[in-house]
Short mmCIF file of C-alpha atoms in Angstrom, two decimals:
data_model
loop_
_atom_site.label_atom_id
_atom_site.label_comp_id
_atom_site.label_asym_id
_atom_site.label_seq_id
_atom_site.Cartn_x
_atom_site.Cartn_y
_atom_site.Cartn_z
CA MET D 215 0.01 0.01 -0.02
CA GLU D 216 2.82 2.47 0.89
CA ARG D 217 4.50 1.82 -2.46
CA VAL D 218 1.30 2.68 -4.26
CA ILE D 219 1.00 5.99 -2.17
CA PHE D 220 4.63 7.00 -2.98
CA ASN D 221 4.09 6.48 -6.76
CA PHE D 222 1.91 9.67 -6.47
CA SER D 223 3.60 13.09 -6.38
CA ILE D 224 2.74 15.52 -3.69
CA ARG D 225 0.67 17.67 -6.08
CA GLN D 226 -1.35 14.62 -7.16
CA LEU D 227 -2.03 13.75 -3.51
CA GLN D 228 -3.24 17.29 -2.91
CA TRP D 229 -5.60 17.14 -5.87
CA LEU D 230 -6.86 13.83 -4.63
CA GLY D 231 -7.48 15.22 -1.13
CA TRP D 232 -9.37 18.29 -2.31
CA GLY D 233 -11.32 16.21 -4.70
CA LEU D 234 -12.42 13.97 -1.81
CA ILE D 235 -13.43 17.07 0.21
CA CYS D 236 -15.45 18.40 -2.71
CA ILE D 237 -17.24 15.05 -3.16
CA PHE D 238 -18.14 14.97 0.55
CA LEU D 239 -19.49 18.53 0.44
CA PHE D 240 -21.44 17.60 -2.77
CA THR D 241 -23.16 14.67 -1.13
CA SER D 242 -23.91 16.64 1.88
CA LEU D 243 -25.51 19.54 -0.01
CA LEU D 244 -27.28 17.32 -2.48
CA SER D 245 -30.07 16.49 -0.01
CA MET D 246 -30.95 20.20 0.39
CA ASP D 247 -30.49 21.43 -3.13
CA GLY D 248 -30.38 20.17 -6.68
CA TRP D 249 -27.22 18.73 -8.13
CA GLN D 250 -26.37 21.97 -9.82
CA GLN D 251 -26.47 24.09 -6.67
CA ALA D 252 -24.69 21.28 -4.77
CA ALA D 253 -21.92 21.04 -7.30
CA PHE D 254 -21.38 24.94 -7.37
CA PHE D 255 -21.38 25.38 -3.62
CA SER D 256 -19.18 22.32 -3.01
CA LEU D 257 -16.60 23.87 -5.33
CA TYR D 258 -17.16 27.39 -3.81
CA TYR D 259 -16.67 26.16 -0.27
CA THR D 260 -13.57 24.05 -1.21
CA GLY D 261 -12.03 27.02 -2.83
CA PHE D 262 -12.21 29.05 0.47
CA TYR D 263 -10.96 26.15 2.40
CA ALA D 264 -7.91 25.96 0.04
CA ILE D 265 -7.29 29.69 0.37
CA VAL D 266 -7.13 29.48 4.14
CA ILE D 267 -4.79 26.35 4.05
CA TYR D 268 -2.39 27.51 1.38
CA THR D 269 -2.11 31.14 2.62
CA ASP D 270 -1.12 29.78 5.96
CA LEU D 271 1.09 27.11 4.43
CA LEU D 272 2.79 29.16 1.79
CA VAL D 273 2.83 32.69 3.05
CA LEU D 274 2.18 33.09 6.80
CA GLN D 275 4.19 30.14 8.20
CA PRO D 276 7.40 30.71 6.07
CA ARG D 277 7.45 34.49 6.54
CA LEU D 278 6.18 34.90 10.09
CA TYR D 279 5.97 31.78 12.17
CA ARG D 280 9.37 30.29 11.06
CA GLN D 281 11.03 33.62 11.42
CA GLY D 282 9.99 33.74 15.12
CA LYS D 283 7.26 36.39 14.60
CA LYS D 284 4.71 34.25 16.36
CA LEU D 285 2.45 37.10 17.73
CA LEU D 286 2.22 38.74 14.27
CA TYR D 287 1.56 35.26 12.85
CA VAL D 288 -1.41 34.81 15.22
CA LEU D 289 -2.78 38.12 14.39
CA CYS D 290 -2.54 37.55 10.68
CA VAL D 291 -4.25 34.11 10.95
CA ILE D 292 -7.14 35.79 12.81
CA CYS D 293 -7.44 38.42 10.11
CA LEU D 294 -7.30 35.71 7.42
CA ILE D 295 -10.13 33.75 9.07
CA ILE D 296 -12.28 36.86 9.54
CA ILE D 297 -11.78 38.14 5.95
CA THR D 298 -12.33 34.77 4.31
CA GLY D 299 -15.29 34.20 6.54
CA CYS D 300 -16.81 37.53 5.55
CA ILE D 301 -16.30 37.08 1.81
CA ARG D 302 -17.46 33.48 1.92
CA SER D 303 -20.66 34.29 3.92
CA TYR D 304 -21.57 37.32 1.82
CA GLY D 305 -20.93 35.49 -1.43
CA SER D 306 -22.94 32.54 -0.43
CA TRP D 307 -25.85 34.70 0.83
CA TYR D 308 -25.80 36.82 -2.34
CA ILE D 309 -25.72 33.99 -4.77
CA TYR D 310 -28.23 31.91 -2.94
CA ASN D 311 -30.78 34.66 -2.13
CA ARG D 312 -30.34 37.16 -4.92
CA ILE D 313 -29.41 34.99 -7.93
CA ILE D 314 -30.73 31.55 -7.53
CA TYR D 315 -33.96 32.03 -5.49
CA ASN D 316 -34.44 35.84 -5.48
CA LYS D 317 -35.42 36.30 -1.76
CA PRO D 318 -35.17 39.93 -1.02
CA GLU D 319 -36.50 39.48 2.52
CA GLU D 320 -33.35 37.55 3.49
CA ILE D 321 -30.99 40.13 5.12
CA TYR D 322 -27.26 39.54 5.38
CA ASN D 323 -26.41 39.79 9.09
CA SER D 324 -23.54 39.30 11.61
CA ASP D 325 -24.65 35.78 12.54
CA MET D 326 -23.67 34.66 8.98
CA ILE D 327 -20.28 36.15 9.40
CA ILE D 328 -19.70 34.52 12.81
CA SER D 329 -20.91 31.22 11.51
CA SER D 330 -18.63 31.33 8.42
CA SER D 331 -15.71 32.62 10.41
CA MET D 332 -16.16 29.67 12.81
CA GLY D 333 -16.13 27.31 9.85
CA MET D 334 -12.89 28.87 8.57
CA THR D 335 -11.43 28.46 12.11
CA ILE D 336 -12.32 24.78 12.11
CA VAL D 337 -10.84 24.44 8.63
CA TYR D 338 -7.69 26.12 9.81
CA PHE D 339 -7.18 23.60 12.67
CA LEU D 340 -8.26 20.71 10.50
CA GLY D 341 -5.56 21.91 8.10
CA PHE D 342 -2.74 20.77 10.53
CA PRO D 343 -3.09 17.10 9.52
CA ILE D 344 -2.98 18.15 5.91
CA ARG D 345 0.14 20.20 6.54
CA MET D 346 1.78 17.40 8.51
CA THR D 347 0.85 14.91 5.68
CA MET D 348 2.30 17.13 3.05
CA ALA D 349 5.54 17.65 5.03
CA TYR D 350 5.80 13.94 5.66
CA PHE D 351 5.46 12.97 1.99
CA LYS D 352 7.83 15.83 1.02
CA LEU D 353 10.38 14.39 3.47
CA ARG D 354 9.91 10.90 2.26
CA LYS D 355 10.37 12.09 -1.34
CA GLN D 356 13.65 13.88 -0.35
CA THR D 357 14.84 10.76 1.48
CA ALA D 358 14.08 8.55 -1.54
CA ALA D 359 16.01 11.02 -3.75
CA LEU D 360 19.00 10.97 -1.35
CA LEU D 361 18.91 7.10 -1.32
CA LEU D 362 18.86 7.09 -5.11
CA GLU D 363 21.78 9.49 -5.19
CA LYS D 364 23.58 7.37 -2.66
CA SER D 365 22.91 4.15 -4.69
CA GLN D 366 24.08 5.90 -7.91
CA ALA D 367 27.27 7.10 -6.07
CA GLU D 368 28.00 3.60 -4.90
CA LEU D 369 27.42 2.25 -8.37
CA ASN D 370 29.81 4.88 -9.84
CA LEU D 371 32.32 4.06 -7.11
CA LEU D 372 31.99 0.32 -7.99
CA LYS D 373 32.56 1.22 -11.70
CA SER D 374 35.68 3.27 -10.81
CA LYS D 375 37.04 0.29 -8.86
CA VAL D 376 36.30 -2.22 -11.51
CA GLN D 377 38.30 -0.43 -14.28
CA PRO D 378 41.52 -0.10 -12.18
CA HIS D 379 41.00 -3.70 -11.10
CA PHE D 380 40.96 -4.72 -14.74
CA LEU D 381 43.99 -2.62 -15.36
CA PHE D 382 45.94 -4.24 -12.50
CA ASN D 383 44.98 -7.75 -13.58
CA THR D 384 46.28 -6.90 -17.00
CA LEU D 385 49.56 -5.47 -15.72
CA ASN D 386 49.98 -8.71 -13.68
CA ASN D 387 49.52 -10.74 -16.82
CA ILE D 388 52.01 -8.54 -18.67
CA TYR D 389 54.40 -8.88 -15.67
CA TYR D 390 54.13 -12.62 -15.79
CA GLU D 391 54.92 -12.72 -19.58
CA ALA D 392 57.76 -10.16 -19.21
CA TYR D 393 59.25 -12.18 -16.26
CA LEU D 394 59.79 -15.16 -18.49
CA GLU D 395 61.39 -13.10 -21.25
CA ALA D 396 62.87 -9.99 -19.63
CA PRO D 397 63.03 -10.06 -15.72
CA ARG D 398 64.34 -6.45 -15.59
CA THR D 399 61.37 -5.13 -17.52
CA ALA D 400 59.03 -7.20 -15.34
CA LEU D 401 60.53 -5.35 -12.24
CA LEU D 402 59.71 -2.06 -13.89
CA ILE D 403 56.13 -3.18 -14.65
CA GLU D 404 55.81 -4.27 -10.97
CA ARG D 405 57.00 -0.95 -9.74
CA LEU D 406 54.64 0.97 -11.98
CA ALA D 407 51.70 -1.23 -10.86
CA GLU D 408 52.50 -0.54 -7.24
CA MET D 409 52.75 3.24 -7.87
CA MET D 410 49.36 3.25 -9.65
CA ARG D 411 47.81 1.26 -6.85
CA TYR D 412 49.30 3.86 -4.38
CA PHE D 413 47.61 6.69 -6.38
CA MET D 414 44.22 4.86 -6.48
CA GLU D 415 44.07 3.39 -2.88
CA GLU D 416 46.43 5.38 -0.60
CA SER D 417 46.73 8.94 -1.87
CA PRO D 418 43.07 9.86 -1.28
CA ARG D 419 43.44 8.92 2.37
CA GLU D 420 44.10 11.55 5.08
CA LYS D 421 47.26 9.53 6.35
CA VAL D 422 49.28 6.56 5.25
CA MET D 423 51.81 4.29 6.88
CA LEU D 424 55.36 5.73 6.49
CA GLU D 425 56.62 2.33 5.14
CA THR D 426 54.02 2.68 2.41
CA GLU D 427 55.22 6.16 1.50
CA VAL D 428 58.82 5.04 1.43
CA ARG D 429 57.94 2.10 -0.85
CA PHE D 430 56.24 4.56 -3.23
CA ILE D 431 59.38 6.75 -3.23
CA GLU D 432 61.56 3.77 -3.98
CA ASN D 433 59.38 2.69 -6.87
CA TYR D 434 59.55 6.25 -8.24
CA ILE D 435 63.30 6.24 -8.01
CA GLY D 436 63.46 2.91 -9.73
CA LEU D 437 61.44 4.13 -12.69
CA GLU D 438 63.31 7.43 -12.85
CA ARG D 439 66.71 5.52 -13.11
CA ILE D 440 65.39 4.07 -16.42
CA ARG D 441 64.06 7.34 -17.79
CA VAL D 442 67.14 9.48 -16.99
CA ARG D 443 69.60 7.04 -18.62
CA HIS D 444 72.59 8.59 -16.80
CA GLY D 445 74.86 7.32 -14.16
CA ILE D 446 73.36 7.87 -10.70
CA GLN D 447 74.92 7.13 -7.42
CA LEU D 448 72.16 7.38 -4.96
CA ASP D 449 72.31 6.82 -1.18
CA PHE D 450 69.02 6.45 0.59
CA HIS D 451 69.64 6.28 4.36
CA GLN D 452 66.57 4.97 6.22
CA GLN D 453 66.17 4.82 9.87
CA TYR D 454 62.45 5.12 10.76
CA ASP D 455 59.46 3.46 12.25
CA GLY D 456 57.47 2.13 9.33
CA GLN D 457 54.21 2.09 11.38
CA LEU D 458 54.07 5.88 11.83
CA MET D 459 51.39 7.67 9.95
CA ILE D 460 52.01 10.71 7.77
CA PRO D 461 49.97 12.54 5.14
CA PRO D 462 50.46 10.93 1.71
CA MET D 463 52.54 12.47 -1.13
CA LEU D 464 54.38 14.66 1.40
CA LEU D 465 58.01 13.67 0.61
CA ILE D 466 57.95 12.96 -3.02
CA THR D 467 58.24 16.59 -4.04
CA PHE D 468 61.90 16.62 -2.98
CA VAL D 469 62.69 13.46 -5.00
CA GLU D 470 60.90 14.77 -8.08
CA ASN D 471 62.98 18.04 -7.94
CA ILE D 472 66.19 16.04 -7.75
CA PHE D 473 65.43 14.17 -11.04
CA LYS D 474 64.13 17.32 -12.60
CA HIS D 475 66.82 19.88 -11.68
CA GLY D 476 69.75 17.87 -10.03
CA ILE D 477 70.82 15.48 -12.82
CA ASP D 478 73.77 16.58 -14.91
CA LYS D 479 73.27 15.01 -18.41
CA CYS D 480 76.88 15.53 -19.26
CA ALA D 481 78.25 13.63 -16.14
CA ASP D 482 78.96 10.10 -15.94
CA GLU D 483 77.94 9.94 -12.33
CA ASN D 484 75.37 12.02 -10.32
CA LYS D 485 75.53 11.75 -6.67
CA ILE D 486 72.39 12.01 -4.73
CA SER D 487 71.85 11.60 -1.05
CA ILE D 488 68.43 11.11 0.66
CA SER D 489 68.03 10.59 4.38
CA LEU D 490 64.86 9.61 6.34
CA THR D 491 64.94 9.40 10.15
CA THR D 492 62.36 9.51 12.83
CA ASP D 493 62.36 9.78 16.57
CA SER D 494 59.54 9.79 19.15
CA GLU D 495 58.41 13.23 18.18
CA HIS D 496 59.64 14.24 14.67
CA LEU D 497 60.28 13.06 11.20
CA LEU D 498 63.41 14.48 9.42
CA PHE D 499 63.66 14.13 5.59
CA GLU D 500 66.64 15.50 3.72
CA ALA D 501 67.63 15.43 -0.01
CA VAL D 502 71.03 16.58 -1.24
CA ASN D 503 72.19 16.81 -4.81
CA HIS D 504 74.85 18.58 -6.92
CA ILE D 505 73.69 21.38 -9.09
CA PRO D 506 74.74 20.96 -12.74
CA ASP D 507 77.28 23.62 -13.85
CA TYR D 508 75.08 24.75 -16.88
CA GLN D 509 72.00 25.16 -14.70
CA SER D 510 70.91 28.56 -13.36
CA PRO D 511 70.21 28.95 -9.61
CA VAL D 512 67.23 26.83 -8.62
CA LYS D 513 64.09 28.82 -7.77
CA ALA D 514 61.17 27.54 -5.63
CA GLY D 515 58.86 25.89 -8.19
CA LEU D 516 55.15 25.12 -8.05
CA GLY D 517 55.84 21.88 -6.38
CA LEU D 518 57.65 23.44 -3.34
CA LYS D 519 55.02 26.34 -3.24
CA ASN D 520 52.27 23.81 -3.08
CA LEU D 521 54.15 21.81 -0.43
CA THR D 522 54.75 24.91 1.72
CA HIS D 523 51.06 25.79 1.51
CA ARG D 524 50.10 22.25 2.36
CA LEU D 525 52.51 22.18 5.37
CA ASP D 526 51.05 25.42 6.61
CA ILE D 527 47.61 23.94 6.59
CA LEU D 528 48.59 20.67 8.15
CA TYR D 529 51.04 21.75 10.76
CA GLY D 530 51.30 25.57 10.88
CA HIS D 531 54.42 26.88 12.46
CA ARG D 532 55.33 23.38 13.77
CA ALA D 533 56.73 22.26 10.38
CA GLN D 534 60.26 23.37 9.30
CA LEU D 535 61.08 23.42 5.55
CA VAL D 536 64.52 24.68 4.46
CA CYS D 537 65.80 24.77 0.95
CA GLY D 538 68.95 26.37 -0.39
CA SER D 539 72.15 26.01 -2.31
CA LYS D 540 75.87 26.43 -1.27
CA ASP D 541 79.04 25.61 -3.05
CA GLY D 542 77.17 23.88 -5.90
CA ILE D 543 75.14 21.69 -3.66
CA TYR D 544 71.42 21.96 -3.21
CA THR D 545 69.91 20.78 0.08
CA ALA D 546 66.17 20.44 0.91
CA SER D 547 65.14 19.40 4.46
CA LEU D 548 61.83 18.93 6.08
CA LYS D 549 61.01 18.39 9.73
CA ILE D 550 57.45 17.65 10.80
CA PRO D 551 55.90 16.66 14.11
CA LEU D 552 54.66 13.08 14.57
CA VAL D 553 52.47 13.83 17.59
#
């Protein structure tokens, strides 16, 4: 039954409700008047009922009651009831006694106004269930829309996971074939797959394990060695607790800058030194490389600017980032708190 009800829109339910009220009035008036008069006055009375309900629902409540102007709201409701009562009673008296039956002896009096206003008062209070029902169905409709959006988002997320899953499976198959023919190429494919998995699964998180971040850096270095095609002597000193948690992609900027600015294409050997140490309170990461003779002094690029901004958001003044060159050697060091 509930499913059938929710197949209707709120507007359709309102039309259905007013239609039932109009039919009830028609059957009540039919015993006193003919069907033509009963049909007219049932529509006439229903129209005034709707005026009271919707004026309160769409105008008075949003602009007065919900704004905290409750006394003004009560006064406006009283005025609404009196005005609609007067118009409804006079219109009903005039149509019934002057147009339909032509009864000049029937005089319009205050009793008609009071009776009609009392009817409008009853309609106002009976309108509370209507308002509550409309609010309920509106809430249920919004809830259903949110559930639909949630389901769609979950479906999209599932699709986004299926495609990388297919890609990783394909890379695994390529890795197996390459391992049989060229083990070195297979190692590069494995590093690439691990980096892609990091981007997909780890980088969106707020924090990752330090050993995961280091593994990502090592894979990046392994791939850059192939791309650079120059002699590289790299010393990566590691003395850290791998279970510590840090924000993802925080250290890779220094390594990227080394391979972007710190490799001398004319040299047979490029010396690079990277150090990662932790204690109970801080993490210290340092990257040192020689500056090629032909290269102009290194300026802070977009990567370092973004990193500085990110560190300011994450740690404020508690993070220390120092970059600079001296005697042809460029040094970048970062110290961040772990607690």
